[in-house]
PDB file of C-alpha atoms in Angstrom:
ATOM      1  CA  UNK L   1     118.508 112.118  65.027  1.00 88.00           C
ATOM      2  CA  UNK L   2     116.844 114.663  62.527  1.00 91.00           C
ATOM      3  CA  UNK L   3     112.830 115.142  62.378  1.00 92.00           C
ATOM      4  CA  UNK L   4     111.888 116.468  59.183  1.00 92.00           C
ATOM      5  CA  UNK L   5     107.920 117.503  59.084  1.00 90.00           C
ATOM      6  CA  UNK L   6     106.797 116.643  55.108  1.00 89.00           C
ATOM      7  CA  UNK L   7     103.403 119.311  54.766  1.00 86.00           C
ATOM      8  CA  UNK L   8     102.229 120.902  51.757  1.00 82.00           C
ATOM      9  CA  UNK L   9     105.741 120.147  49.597  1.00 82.00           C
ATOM     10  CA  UNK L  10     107.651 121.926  52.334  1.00 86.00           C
ATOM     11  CA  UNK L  11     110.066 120.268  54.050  1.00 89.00           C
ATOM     12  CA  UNK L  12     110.297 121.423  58.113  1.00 87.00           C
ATOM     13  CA  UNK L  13     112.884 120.986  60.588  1.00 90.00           C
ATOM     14  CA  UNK L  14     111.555 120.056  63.944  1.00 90.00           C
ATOM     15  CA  UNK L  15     112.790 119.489  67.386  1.00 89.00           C
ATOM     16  CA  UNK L  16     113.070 115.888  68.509  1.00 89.00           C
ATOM     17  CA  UNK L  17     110.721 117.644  71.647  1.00 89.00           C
ATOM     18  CA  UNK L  18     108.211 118.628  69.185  1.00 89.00           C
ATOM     19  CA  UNK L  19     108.324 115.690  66.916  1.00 89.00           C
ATOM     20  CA  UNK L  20     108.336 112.865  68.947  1.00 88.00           C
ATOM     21  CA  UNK L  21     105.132 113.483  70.399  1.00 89.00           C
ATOM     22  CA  UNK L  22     101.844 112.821  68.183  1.00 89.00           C
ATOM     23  CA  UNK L  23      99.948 115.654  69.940  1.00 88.00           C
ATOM     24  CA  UNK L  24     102.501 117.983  70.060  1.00 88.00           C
ATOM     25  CA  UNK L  25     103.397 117.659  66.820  1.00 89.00           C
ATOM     26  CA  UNK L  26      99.845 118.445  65.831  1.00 87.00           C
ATOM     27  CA  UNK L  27      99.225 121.542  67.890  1.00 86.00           C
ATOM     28  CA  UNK L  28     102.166 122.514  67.017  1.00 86.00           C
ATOM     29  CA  UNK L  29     102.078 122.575  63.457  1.00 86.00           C
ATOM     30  CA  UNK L  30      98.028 123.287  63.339  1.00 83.00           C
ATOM     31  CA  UNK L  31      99.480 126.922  64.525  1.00 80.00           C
ATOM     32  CA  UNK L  32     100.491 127.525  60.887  1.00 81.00           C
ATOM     33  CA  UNK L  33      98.327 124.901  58.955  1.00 81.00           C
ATOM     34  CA  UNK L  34      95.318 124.431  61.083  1.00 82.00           C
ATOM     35  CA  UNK L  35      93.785 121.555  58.358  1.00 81.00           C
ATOM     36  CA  UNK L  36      96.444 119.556  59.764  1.00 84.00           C
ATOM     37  CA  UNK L  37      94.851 119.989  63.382  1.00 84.00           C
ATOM     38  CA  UNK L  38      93.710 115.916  62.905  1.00 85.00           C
ATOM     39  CA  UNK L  39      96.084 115.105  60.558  1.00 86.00           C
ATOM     40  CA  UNK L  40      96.988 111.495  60.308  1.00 89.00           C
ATOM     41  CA  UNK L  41     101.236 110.969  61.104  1.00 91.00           C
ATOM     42  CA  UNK L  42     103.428 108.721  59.300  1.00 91.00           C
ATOM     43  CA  UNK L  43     107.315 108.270  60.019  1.00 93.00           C
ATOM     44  CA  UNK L  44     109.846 107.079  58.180  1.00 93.00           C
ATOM     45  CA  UNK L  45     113.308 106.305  59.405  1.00 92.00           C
ATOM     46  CA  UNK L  46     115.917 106.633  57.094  1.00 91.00           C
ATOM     47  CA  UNK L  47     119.967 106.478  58.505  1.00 91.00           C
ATOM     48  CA  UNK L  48     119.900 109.892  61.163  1.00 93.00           C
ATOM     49  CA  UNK L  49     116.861 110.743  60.171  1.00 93.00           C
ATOM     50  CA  UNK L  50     113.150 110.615  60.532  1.00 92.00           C
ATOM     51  CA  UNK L  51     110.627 111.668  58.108  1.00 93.00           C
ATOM     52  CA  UNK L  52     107.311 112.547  59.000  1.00 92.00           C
ATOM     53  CA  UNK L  53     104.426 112.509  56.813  1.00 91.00           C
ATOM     54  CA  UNK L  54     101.413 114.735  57.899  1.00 88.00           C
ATOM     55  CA  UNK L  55      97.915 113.372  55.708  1.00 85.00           C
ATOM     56  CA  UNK L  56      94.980 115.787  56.254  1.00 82.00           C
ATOM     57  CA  UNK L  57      92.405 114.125  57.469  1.00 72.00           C
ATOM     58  CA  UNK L  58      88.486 115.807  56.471  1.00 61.00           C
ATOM     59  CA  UNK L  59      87.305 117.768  59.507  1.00 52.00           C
ATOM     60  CA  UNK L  60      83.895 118.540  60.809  1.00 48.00           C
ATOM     61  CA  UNK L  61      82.696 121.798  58.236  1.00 48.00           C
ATOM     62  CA  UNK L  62      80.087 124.589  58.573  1.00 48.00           C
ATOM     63  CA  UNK L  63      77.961 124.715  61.398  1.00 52.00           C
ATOM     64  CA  UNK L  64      78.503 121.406  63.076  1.00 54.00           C
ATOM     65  CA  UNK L  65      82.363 122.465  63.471  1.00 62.00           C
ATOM     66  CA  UNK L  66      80.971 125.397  65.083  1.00 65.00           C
ATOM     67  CA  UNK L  67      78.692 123.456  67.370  1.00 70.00           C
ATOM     68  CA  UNK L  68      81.809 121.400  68.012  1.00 72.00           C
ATOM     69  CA  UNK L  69      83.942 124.497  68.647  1.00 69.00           C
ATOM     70  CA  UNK L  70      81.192 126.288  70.953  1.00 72.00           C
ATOM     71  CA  UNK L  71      80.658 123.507  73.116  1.00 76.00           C
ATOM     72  CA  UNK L  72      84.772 122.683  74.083  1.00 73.00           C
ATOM     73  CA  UNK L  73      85.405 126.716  74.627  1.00 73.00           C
ATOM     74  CA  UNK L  74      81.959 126.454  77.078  1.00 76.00           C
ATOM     75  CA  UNK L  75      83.583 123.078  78.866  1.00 78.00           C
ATOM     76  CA  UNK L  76      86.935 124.932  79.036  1.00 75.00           C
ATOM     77  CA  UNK L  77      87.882 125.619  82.341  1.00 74.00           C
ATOM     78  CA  UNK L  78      87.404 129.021  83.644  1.00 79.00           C
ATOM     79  CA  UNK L  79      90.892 130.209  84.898  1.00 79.00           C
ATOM     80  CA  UNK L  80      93.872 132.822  84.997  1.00 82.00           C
ATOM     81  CA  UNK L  81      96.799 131.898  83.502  1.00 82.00           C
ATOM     82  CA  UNK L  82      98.935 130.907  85.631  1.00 84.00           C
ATOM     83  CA  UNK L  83     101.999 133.356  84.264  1.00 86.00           C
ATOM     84  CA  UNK L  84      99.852 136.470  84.596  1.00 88.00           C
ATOM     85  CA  UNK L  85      99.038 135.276  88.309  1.00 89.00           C
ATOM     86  CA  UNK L  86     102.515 135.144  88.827  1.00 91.00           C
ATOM     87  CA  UNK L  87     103.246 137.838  87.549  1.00 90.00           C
ATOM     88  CA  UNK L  88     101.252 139.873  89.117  1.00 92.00           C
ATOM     89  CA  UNK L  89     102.525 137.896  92.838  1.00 91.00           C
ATOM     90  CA  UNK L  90     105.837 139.224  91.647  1.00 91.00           C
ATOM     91  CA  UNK L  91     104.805 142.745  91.072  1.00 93.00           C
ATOM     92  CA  UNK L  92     103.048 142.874  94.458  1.00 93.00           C
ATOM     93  CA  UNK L  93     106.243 141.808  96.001  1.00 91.00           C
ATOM     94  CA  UNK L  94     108.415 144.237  93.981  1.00 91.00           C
ATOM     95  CA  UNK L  95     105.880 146.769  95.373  1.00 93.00           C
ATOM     96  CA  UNK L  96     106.461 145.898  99.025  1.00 94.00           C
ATOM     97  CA  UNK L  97     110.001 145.938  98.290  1.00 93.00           C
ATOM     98  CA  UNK L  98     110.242 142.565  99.407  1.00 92.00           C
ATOM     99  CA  UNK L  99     111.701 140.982  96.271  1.00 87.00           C
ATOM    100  CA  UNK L 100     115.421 139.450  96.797  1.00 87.00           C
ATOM    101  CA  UNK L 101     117.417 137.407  93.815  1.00 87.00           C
ATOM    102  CA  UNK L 102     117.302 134.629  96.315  1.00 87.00           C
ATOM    103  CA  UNK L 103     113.773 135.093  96.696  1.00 87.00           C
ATOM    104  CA  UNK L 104     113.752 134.460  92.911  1.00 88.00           C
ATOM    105  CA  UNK L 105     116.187 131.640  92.447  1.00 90.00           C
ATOM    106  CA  UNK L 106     114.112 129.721  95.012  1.00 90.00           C
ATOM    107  CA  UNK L 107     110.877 130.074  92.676  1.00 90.00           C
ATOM    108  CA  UNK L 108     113.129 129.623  89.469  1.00 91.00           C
ATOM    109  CA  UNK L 109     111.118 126.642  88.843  1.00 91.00           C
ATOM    110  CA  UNK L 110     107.887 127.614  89.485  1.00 91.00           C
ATOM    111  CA  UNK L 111     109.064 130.818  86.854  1.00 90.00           C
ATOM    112  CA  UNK L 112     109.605 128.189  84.413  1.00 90.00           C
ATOM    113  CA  UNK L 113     106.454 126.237  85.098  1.00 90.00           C
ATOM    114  CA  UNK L 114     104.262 129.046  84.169  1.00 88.00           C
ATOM    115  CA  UNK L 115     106.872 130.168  81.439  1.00 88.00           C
ATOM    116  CA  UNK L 116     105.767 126.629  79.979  1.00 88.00           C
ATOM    117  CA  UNK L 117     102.348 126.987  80.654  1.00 86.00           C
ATOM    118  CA  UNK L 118     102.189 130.385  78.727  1.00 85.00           C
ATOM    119  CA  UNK L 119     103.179 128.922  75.866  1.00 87.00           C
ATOM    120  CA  UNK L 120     100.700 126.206  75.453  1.00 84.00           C
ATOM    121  CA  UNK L 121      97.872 128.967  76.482  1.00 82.00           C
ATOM    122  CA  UNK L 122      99.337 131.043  74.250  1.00 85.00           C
ATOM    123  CA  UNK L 123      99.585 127.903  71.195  1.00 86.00           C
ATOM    124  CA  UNK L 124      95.640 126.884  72.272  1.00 81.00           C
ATOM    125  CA  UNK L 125      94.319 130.394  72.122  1.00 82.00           C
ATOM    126  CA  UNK L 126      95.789 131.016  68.814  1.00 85.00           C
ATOM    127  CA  UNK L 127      94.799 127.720  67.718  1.00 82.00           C
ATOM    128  CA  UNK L 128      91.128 128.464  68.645  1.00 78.00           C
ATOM    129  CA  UNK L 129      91.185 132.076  67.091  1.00 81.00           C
ATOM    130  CA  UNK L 130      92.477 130.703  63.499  1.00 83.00           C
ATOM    131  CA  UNK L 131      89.269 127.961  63.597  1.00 78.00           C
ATOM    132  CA  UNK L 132      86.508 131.026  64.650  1.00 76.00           C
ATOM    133  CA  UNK L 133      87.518 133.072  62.025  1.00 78.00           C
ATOM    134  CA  UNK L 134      87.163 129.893  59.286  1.00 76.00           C
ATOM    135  CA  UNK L 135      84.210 129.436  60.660  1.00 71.00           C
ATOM    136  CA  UNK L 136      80.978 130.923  58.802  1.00 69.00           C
ATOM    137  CA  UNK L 137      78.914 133.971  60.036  1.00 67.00           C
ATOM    138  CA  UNK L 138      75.085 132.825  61.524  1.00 65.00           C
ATOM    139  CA  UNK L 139      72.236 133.999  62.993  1.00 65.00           C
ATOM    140  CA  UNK L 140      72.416 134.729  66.657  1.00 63.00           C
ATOM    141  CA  UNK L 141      68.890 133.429  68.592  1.00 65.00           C
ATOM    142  CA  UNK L 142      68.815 136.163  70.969  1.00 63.00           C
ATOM    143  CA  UNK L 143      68.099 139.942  70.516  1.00 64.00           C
ATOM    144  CA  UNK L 144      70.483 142.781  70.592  1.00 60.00           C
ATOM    145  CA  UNK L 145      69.265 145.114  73.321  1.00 57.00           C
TER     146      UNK L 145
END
């Protein structure tokens, strides 16, 4: 089956991984056209493939989508990501000398794990940079010392 993402006149290829998935589909595509972050979907199956309609929906503007914004990076949990602390476990071990390929192999799919979880850091970070810098300057309450 072929997923074919509708936006803006463009017509996008997508992954059946990707495009089956409501909320991956939006995260993924908010990366280049973050209106689309609440987007409403629509698919249409036609012979091999599916069409898929992305309608902007109207999003929360000015300072309330700041408040908004604030507030989920301040309930964000506060944590390393998990690839750095593996990679820095792996470094430590490479430093002791004590790393072996089947040392590796065994973690293969913890590698992977935090391979994965990388890249949806990496997708929510950018994701949350692109909606600061639409957002509009103001007035900080408290001093600069």
């Amino acid at each position: 089956m072929k997923y074919i993402a509708h936006i803006e006149g463009q017509q996008i290829p997508l992954d059946e991984a990707i495009a089956s998935d409501d909320n991956t589909l939006k995260t993924a595509i908010s990366v280049y056209f973050p209106d689309y972050a609440n987007a409403e979907i629509e698919r249409q199956i036609t012979d091999d493939t599916v069409s898929i309609r992305l309608v902007k929906k109207a999003g929360t503007k000015g300072n309330l989508g700041q408040k908004v914004l604030i507030q989920q990076l301040q309930e964000s949990p506060l944590e390393v990501n998990p690839a750095l602390k593996l990679g820095w476990q792996l470094k430590l071990l490479e430093m002791k000398n004590q790393i072996t390929l089947s040392g590796l192999i065994a973690i293969q799919p913890e590698i992977d794990k935090a391979i994965k979880s990388a890249q949806s850091w990496e997708t929510y970070t950018e994701k949350v940079t692109q909606s600061l810098k639409q957002q509009p300057a103001a007035t900080s309450k408290y001093p600069v010392l």
